[in-house]
Coordinates of N, CA, C and O in Angstrom, one line a residue:
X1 N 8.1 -2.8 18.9 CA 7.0 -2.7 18.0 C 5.8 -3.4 18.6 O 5.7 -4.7 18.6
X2 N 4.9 -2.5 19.0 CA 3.5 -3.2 19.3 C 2.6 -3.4 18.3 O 2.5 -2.5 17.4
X3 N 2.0 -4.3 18.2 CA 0.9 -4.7 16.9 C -0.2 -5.2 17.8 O -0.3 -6.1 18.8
X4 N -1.3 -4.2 17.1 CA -2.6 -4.3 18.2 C -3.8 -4.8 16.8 O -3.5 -4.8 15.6
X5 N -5.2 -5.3 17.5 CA -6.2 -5.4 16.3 C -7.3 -4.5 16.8 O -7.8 -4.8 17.9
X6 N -7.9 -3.4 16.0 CA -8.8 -2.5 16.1 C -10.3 -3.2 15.5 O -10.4 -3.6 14.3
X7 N -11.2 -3.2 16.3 CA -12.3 -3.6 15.1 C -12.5 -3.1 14.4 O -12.3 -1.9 14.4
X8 N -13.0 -3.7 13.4 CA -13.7 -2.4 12.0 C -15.3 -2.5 12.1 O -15.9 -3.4 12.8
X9 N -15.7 -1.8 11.6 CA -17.5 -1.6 11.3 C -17.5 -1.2 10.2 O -16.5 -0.6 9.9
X10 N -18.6 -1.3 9.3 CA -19.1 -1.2 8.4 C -18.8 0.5 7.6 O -18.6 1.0 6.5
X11 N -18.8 1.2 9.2 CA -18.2 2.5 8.6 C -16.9 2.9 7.8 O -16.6 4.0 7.2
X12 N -16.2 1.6 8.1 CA -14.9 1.4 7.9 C -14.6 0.8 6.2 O -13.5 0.5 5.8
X13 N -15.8 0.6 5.4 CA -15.5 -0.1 4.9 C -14.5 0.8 3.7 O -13.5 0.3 3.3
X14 N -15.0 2.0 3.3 CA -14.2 2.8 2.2 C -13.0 2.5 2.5 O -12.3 2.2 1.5
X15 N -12.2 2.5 3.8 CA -11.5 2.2 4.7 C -10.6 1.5 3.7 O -9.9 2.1 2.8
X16 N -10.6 0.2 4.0 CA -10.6 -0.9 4.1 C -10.3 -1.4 2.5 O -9.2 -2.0 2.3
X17 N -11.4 -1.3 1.5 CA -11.8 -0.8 0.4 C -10.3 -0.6 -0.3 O -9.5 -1.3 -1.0
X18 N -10.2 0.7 0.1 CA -8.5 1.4 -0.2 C -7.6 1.0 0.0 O -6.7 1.3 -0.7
X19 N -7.4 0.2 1.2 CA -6.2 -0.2 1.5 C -6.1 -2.0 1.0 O -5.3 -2.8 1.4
X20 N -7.1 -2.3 0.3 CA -7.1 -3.8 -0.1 C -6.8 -3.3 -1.5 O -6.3 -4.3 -1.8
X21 N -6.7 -2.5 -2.5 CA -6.5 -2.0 -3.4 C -4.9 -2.2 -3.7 O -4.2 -2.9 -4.5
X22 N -4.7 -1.2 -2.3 CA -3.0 -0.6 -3.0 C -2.3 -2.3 -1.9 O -1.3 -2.8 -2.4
X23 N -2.7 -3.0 -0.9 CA -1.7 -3.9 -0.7 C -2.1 -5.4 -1.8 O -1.1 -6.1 -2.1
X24 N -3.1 -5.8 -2.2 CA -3.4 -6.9 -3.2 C -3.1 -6.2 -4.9 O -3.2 -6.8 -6.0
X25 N -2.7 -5.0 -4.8 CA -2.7 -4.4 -6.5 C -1.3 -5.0 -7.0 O -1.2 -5.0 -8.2
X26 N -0.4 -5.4 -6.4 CA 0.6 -6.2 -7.1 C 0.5 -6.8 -7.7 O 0.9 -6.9 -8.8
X27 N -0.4 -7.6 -6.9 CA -0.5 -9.1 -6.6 C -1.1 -9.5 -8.4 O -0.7 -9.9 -9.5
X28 N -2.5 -8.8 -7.9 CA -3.9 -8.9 -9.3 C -3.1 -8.7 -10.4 O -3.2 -9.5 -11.3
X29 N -2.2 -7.8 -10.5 CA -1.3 -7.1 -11.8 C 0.0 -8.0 -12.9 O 0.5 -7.9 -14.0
X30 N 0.0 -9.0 -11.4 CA 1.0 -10.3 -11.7 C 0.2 -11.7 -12.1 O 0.6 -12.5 -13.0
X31 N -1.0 -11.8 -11.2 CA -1.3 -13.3 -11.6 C -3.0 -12.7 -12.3 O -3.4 -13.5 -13.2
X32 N -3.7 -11.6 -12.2 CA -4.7 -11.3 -13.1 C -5.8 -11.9 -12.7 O -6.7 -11.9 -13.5
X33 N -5.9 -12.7 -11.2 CA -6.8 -12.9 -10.9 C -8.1 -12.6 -10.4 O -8.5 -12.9 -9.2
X34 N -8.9 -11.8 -11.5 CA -9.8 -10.9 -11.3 C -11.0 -11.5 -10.4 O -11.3 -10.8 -9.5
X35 N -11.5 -12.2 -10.5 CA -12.3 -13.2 -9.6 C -11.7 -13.2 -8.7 O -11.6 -12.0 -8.8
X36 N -10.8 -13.4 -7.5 CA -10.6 -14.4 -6.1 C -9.6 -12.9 -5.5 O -9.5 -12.6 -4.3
X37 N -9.0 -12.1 -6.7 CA -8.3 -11.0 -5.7 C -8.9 -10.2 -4.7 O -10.2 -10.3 -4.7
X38 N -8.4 -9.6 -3.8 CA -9.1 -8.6 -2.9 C -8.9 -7.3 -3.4 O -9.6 -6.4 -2.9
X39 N -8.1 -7.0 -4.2 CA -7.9 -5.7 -4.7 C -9.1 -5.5 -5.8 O -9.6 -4.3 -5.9
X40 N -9.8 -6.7 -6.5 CA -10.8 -6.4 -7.5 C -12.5 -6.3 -6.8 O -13.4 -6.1 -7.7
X41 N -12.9 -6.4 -5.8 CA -13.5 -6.3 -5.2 C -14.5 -5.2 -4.6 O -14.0 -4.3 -3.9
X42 N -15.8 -5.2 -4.8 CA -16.5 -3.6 -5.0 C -16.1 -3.6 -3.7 O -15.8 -4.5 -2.9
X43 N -16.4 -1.9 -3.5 CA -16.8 -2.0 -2.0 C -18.6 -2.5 -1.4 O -18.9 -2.7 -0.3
X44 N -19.3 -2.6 -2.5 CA -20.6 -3.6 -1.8 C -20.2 -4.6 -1.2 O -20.7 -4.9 -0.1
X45 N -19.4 -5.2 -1.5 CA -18.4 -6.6 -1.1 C -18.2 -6.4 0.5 O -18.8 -6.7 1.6
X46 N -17.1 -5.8 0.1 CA -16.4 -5.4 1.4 C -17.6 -5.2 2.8 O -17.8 -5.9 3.8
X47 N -18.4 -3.8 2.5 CA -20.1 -4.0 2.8 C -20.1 -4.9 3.4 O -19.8 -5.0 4.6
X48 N -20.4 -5.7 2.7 CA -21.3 -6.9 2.9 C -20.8 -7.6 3.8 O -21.3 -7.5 4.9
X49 N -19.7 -8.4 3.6 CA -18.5 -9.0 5.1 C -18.8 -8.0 6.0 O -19.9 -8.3 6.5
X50 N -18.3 -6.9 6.3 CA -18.3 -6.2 7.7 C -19.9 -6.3 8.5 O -20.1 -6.1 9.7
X51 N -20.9 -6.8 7.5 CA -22.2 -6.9 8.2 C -22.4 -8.1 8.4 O -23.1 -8.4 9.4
X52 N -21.9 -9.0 7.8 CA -22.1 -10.4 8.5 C -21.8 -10.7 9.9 O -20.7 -10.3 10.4
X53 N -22.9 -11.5 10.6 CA -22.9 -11.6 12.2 C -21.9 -12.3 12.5 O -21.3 -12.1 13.5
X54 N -21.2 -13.3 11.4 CA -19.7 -14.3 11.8 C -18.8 -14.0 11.2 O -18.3 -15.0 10.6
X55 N -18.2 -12.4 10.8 CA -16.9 -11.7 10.5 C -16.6 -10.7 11.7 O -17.1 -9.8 12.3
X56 N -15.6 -11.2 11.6 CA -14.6 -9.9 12.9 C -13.6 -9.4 11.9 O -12.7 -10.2 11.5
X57 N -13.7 -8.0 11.3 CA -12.8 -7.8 10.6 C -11.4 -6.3 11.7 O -11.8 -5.4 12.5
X58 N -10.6 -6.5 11.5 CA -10.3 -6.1 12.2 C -8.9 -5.1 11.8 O -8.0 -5.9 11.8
X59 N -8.5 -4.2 11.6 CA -7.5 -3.4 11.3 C -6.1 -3.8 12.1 O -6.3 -4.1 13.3
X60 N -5.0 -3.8 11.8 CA -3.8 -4.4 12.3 C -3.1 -2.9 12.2 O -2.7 -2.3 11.2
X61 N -3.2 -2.6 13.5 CA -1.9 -1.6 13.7 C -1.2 -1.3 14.8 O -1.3 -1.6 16.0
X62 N -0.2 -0.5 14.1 CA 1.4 0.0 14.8 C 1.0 1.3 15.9 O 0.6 2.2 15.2
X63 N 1.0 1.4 16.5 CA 1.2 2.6 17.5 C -0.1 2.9 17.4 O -0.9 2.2 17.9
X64 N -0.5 4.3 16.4 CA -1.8 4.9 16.1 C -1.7 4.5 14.4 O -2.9 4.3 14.0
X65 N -1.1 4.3 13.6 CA -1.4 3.8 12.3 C -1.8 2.3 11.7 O -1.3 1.2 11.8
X66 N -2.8 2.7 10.9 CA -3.1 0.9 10.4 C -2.2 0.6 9.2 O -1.8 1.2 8.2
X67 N -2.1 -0.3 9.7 CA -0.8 -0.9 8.5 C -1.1 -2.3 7.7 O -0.3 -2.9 7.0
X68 N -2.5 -2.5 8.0 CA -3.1 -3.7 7.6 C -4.2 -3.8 8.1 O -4.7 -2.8 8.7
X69 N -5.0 -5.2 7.7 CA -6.0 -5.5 8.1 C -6.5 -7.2 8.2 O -5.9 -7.9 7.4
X70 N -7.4 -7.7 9.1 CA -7.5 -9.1 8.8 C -9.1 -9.3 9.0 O -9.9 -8.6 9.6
X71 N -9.3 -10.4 8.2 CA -11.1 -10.8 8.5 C -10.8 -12.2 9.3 O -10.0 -13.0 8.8
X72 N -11.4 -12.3 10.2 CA -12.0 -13.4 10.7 C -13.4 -14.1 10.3 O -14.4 -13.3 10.4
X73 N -13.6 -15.3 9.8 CA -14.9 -15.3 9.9 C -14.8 -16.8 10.9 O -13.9 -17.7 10.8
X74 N -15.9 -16.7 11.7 CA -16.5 -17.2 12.5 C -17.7 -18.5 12.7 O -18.6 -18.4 13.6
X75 N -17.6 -19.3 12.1 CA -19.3 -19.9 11.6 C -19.3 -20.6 13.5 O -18.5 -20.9 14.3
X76 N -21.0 -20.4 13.3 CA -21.3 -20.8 14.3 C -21.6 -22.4 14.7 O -21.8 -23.0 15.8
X77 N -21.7 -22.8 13.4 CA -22.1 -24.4 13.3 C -20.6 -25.2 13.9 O -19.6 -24.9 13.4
X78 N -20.6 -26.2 14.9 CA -20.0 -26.9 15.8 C -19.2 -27.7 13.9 O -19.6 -28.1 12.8
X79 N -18.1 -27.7 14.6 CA -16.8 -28.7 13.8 C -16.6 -27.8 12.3 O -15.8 -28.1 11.4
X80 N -17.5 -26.6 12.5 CA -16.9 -25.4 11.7 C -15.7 -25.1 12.0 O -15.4 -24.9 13.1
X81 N -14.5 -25.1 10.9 CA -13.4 -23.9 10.6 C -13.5 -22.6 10.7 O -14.0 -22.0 9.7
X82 N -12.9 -21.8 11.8 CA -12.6 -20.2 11.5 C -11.4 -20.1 10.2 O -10.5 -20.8 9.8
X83 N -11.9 -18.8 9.8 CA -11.1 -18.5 8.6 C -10.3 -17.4 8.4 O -10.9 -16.4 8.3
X84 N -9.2 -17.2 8.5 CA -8.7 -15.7 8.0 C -8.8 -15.6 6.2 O -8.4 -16.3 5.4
X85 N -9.5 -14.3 6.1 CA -9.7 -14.2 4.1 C -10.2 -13.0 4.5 O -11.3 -12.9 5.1
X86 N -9.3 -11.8 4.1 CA -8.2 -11.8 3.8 C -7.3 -11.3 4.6 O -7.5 -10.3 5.2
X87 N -6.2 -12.0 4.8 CA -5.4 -11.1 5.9 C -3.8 -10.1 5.0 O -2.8 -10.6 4.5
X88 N -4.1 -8.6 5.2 CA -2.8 -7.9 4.5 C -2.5 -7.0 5.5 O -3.2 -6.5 6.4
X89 N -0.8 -6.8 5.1 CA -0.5 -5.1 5.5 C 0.1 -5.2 4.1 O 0.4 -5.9 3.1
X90 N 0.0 -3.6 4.6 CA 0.7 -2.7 3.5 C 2.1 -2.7 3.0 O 3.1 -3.2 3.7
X91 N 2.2 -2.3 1.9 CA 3.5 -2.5 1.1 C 4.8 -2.1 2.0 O 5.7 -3.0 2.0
X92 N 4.9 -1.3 2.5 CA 6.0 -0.4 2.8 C 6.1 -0.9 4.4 O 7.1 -0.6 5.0
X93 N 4.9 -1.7 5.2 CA 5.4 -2.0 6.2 C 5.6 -4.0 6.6 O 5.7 -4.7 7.6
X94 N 5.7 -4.1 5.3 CA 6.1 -5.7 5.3 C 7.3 -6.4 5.6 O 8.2 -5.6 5.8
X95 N 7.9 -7.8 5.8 CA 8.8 -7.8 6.2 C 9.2 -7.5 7.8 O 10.4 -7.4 8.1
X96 N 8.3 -7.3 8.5 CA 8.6 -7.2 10.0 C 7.9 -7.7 11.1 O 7.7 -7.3 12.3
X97 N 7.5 -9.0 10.4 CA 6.6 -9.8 11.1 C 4.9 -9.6 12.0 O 4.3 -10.2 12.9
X98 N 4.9 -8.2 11.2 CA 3.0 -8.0 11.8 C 2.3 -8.6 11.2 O 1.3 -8.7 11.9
X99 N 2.3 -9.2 10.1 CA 1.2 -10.4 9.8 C 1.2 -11.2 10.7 O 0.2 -11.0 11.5
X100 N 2.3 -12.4 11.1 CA 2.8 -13.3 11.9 C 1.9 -12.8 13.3 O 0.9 -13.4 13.6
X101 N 2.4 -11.7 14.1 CA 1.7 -10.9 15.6 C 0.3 -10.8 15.1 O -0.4 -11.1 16.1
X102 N -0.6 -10.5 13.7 CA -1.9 -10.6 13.9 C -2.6 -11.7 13.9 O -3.7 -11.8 14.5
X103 N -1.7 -13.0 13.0 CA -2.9 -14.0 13.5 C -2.4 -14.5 14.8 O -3.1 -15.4 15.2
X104 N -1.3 -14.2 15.7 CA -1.5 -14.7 16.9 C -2.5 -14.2 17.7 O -3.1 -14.9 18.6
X105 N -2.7 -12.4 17.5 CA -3.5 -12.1 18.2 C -4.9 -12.3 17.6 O -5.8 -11.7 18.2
X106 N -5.1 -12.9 16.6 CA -6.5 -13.4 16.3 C -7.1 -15.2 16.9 O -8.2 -15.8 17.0
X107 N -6.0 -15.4 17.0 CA -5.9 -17.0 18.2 C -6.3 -16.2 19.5 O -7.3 -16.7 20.1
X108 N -5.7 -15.0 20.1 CA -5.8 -15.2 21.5 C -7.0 -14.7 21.2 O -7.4 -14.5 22.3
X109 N -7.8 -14.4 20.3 CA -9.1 -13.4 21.1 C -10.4 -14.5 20.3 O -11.6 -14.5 20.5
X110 N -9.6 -15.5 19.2 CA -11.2 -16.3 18.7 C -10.3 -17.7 19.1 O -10.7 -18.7 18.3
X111 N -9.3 -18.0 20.0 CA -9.5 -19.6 20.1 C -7.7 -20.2 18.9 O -7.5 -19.8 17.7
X112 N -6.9 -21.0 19.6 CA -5.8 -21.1 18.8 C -5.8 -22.3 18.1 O -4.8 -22.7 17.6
X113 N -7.4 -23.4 18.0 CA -7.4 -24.4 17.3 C -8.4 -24.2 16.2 O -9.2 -23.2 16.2
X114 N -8.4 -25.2 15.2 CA -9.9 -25.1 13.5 C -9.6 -24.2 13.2 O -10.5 -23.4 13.3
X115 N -8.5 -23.7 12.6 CA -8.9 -22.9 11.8 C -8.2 -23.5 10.0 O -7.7 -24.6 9.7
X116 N -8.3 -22.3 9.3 CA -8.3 -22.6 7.7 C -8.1 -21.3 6.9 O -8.7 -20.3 7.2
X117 N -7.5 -21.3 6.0 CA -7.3 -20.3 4.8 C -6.9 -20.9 3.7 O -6.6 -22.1 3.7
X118 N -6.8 -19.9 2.5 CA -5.8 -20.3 1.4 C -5.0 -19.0 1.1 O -5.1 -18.0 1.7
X119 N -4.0 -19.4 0.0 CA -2.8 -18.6 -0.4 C -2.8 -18.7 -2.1 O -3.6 -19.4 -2.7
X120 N -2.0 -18.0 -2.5 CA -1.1 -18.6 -3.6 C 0.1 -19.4 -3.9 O 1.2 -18.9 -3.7
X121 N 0.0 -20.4 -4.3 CA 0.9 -21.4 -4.5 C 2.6 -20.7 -4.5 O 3.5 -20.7 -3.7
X122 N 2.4 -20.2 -5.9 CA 3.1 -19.0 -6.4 C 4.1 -18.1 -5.0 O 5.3 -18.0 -5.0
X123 N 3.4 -17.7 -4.3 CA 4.1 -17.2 -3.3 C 5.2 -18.0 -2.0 O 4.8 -18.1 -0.9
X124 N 6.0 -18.4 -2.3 CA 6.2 -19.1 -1.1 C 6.7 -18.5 0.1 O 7.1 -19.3 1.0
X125 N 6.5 -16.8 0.3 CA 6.9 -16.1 1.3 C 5.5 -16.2 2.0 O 5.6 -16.4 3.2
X126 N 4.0 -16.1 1.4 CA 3.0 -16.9 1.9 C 3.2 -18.0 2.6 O 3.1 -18.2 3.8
X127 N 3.3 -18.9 1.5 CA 3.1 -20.6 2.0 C 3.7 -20.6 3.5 O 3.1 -21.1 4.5
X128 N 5.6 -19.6 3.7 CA 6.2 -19.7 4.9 C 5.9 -19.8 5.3 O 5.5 -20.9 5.7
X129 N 5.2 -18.0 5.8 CA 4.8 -17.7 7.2 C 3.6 -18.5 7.3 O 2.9 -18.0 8.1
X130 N 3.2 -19.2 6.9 CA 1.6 -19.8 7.9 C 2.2 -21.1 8.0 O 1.7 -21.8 8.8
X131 N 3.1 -21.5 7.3 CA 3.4 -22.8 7.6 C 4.5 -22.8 9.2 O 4.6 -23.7 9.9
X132 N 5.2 -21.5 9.5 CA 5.8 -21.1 11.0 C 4.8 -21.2 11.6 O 4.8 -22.0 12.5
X133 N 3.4 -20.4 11.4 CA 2.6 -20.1 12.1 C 1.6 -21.5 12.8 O 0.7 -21.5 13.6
X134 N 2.3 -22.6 12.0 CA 1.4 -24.0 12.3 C 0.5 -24.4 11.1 O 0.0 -25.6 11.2
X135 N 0.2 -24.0 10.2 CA -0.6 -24.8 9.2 C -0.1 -25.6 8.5 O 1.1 -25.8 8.6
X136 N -0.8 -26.1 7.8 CA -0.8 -27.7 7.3 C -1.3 -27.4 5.5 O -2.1 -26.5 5.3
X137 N -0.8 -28.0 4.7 CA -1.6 -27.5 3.5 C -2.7 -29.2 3.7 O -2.5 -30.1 4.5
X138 N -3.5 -29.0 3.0 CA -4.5 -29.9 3.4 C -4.3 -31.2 2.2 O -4.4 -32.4 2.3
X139 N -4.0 -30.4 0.7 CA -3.6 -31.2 -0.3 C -4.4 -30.8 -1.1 O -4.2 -31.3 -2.2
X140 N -5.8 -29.7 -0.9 CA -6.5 -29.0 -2.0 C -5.5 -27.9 -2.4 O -4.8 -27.1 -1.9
X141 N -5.9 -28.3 -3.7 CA -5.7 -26.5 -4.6 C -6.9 -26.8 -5.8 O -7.7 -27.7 -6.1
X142 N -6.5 -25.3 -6.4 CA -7.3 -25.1 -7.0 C -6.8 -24.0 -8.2 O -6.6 -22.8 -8.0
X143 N -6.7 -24.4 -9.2 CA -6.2 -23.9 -10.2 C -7.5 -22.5 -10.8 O -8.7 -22.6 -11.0
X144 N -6.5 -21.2 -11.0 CA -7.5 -20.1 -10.9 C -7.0 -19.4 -12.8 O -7.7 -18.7 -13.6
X145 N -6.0 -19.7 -12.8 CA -5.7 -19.4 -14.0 C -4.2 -20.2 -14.4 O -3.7 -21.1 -13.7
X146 N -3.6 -19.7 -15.7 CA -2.0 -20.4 -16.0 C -1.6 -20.2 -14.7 O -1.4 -21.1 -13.9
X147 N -1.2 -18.7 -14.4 CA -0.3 -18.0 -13.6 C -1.0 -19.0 -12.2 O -0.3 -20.1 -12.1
X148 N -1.9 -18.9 -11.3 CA -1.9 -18.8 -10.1 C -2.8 -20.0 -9.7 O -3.9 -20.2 -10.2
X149 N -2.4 -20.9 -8.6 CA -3.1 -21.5 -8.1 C -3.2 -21.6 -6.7 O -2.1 -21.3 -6.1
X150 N -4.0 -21.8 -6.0 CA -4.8 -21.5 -4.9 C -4.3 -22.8 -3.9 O -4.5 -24.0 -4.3
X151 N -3.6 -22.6 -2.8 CA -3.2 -24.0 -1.7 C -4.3 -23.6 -0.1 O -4.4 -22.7 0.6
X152 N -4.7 -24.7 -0.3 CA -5.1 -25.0 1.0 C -4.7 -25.3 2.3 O -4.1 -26.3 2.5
X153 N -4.9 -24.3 3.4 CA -4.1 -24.6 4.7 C -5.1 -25.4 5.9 O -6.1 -25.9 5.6
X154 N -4.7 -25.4 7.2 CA -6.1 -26.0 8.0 C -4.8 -25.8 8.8 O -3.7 -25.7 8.3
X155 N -5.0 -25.7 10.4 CA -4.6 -25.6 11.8 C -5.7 -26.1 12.8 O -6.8 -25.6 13.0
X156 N -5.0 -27.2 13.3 CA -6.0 -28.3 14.1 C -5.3 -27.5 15.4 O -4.5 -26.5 15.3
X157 N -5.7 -28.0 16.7 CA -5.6 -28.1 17.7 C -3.9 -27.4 18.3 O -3.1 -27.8 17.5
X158 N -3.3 -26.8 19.0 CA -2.0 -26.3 19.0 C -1.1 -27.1 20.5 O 0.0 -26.8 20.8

């Protein structure tokens, strides 16, 4: 199984759009978090990231099919954090470790130290994999509703 990262462009965003829909629509449906989901999200939104000068958003795929997607963002200011938000695959191809292969391959192409995300608490098949992948929760959260709160990760130096 090869897992490659395609850039996206702005053209991409309907794209993108749709497939943040059907892989975060579980998610929104369970904890209702209509603010912070990526499934609830216009596509002006979406828009808008792919035009920012410090987002690398990038499609995650298998052979010729995208099976996900991840955003990088990039700040240019020194002792800035890179960010993955949001990084998904799709329903039906989870469980085989291509999340895991995309943020490696988003280390090898922006750098394998500073970076940062968050999760849901809630999930601990989240919390895992980035806690294999090297992160740290930092000790923020942030309470979004009853159901779901928000954990903070950070990856220093490797």
């Amino acid at each position: 199984m090869e897992v490659k990262l395609v850039r996206a462009d702005v053209s991409d965003a309907r794209e993108i759009h749709n497939m943040q829909i059907e892989a975060f629509g579980e998610l929104l449906e369970k904890y209702q978090d209509y603010d912070t989901n990526p499934a609830s999200e216009s596509m002006e939104k979406v828009e808008m990231r792919l035009k920012q000068d410090v987002t690398y958003f990038y499609f995650i795929c298998m052979e010729q099919t995208k099976v996900g997607a991840v955003r990088v963002v990039e700040p240019r200011e020194a002792g800035k954090n890179k960010r993955i938000s949001p990084i998904f695959v799709m329903p039906e191809f989870r469980g085989r470790g291509i999340a895991q292969e995309a943020m490696r391959l988003c280390e090898e192409l922006h750098g394998s130290d500073n970076w940062e995300l968050d999760t849901i608490l809630q999930e601990p098949g989240n919390c895992h994999l980035y806690e294999k992948m090297g992160y740290r929760q930092t000790g923020r959260t942030e309470v979004i509703n009853e159901r779901l709160t928000l954990v903070f990760y950070e990856k220093r130096k490797s």
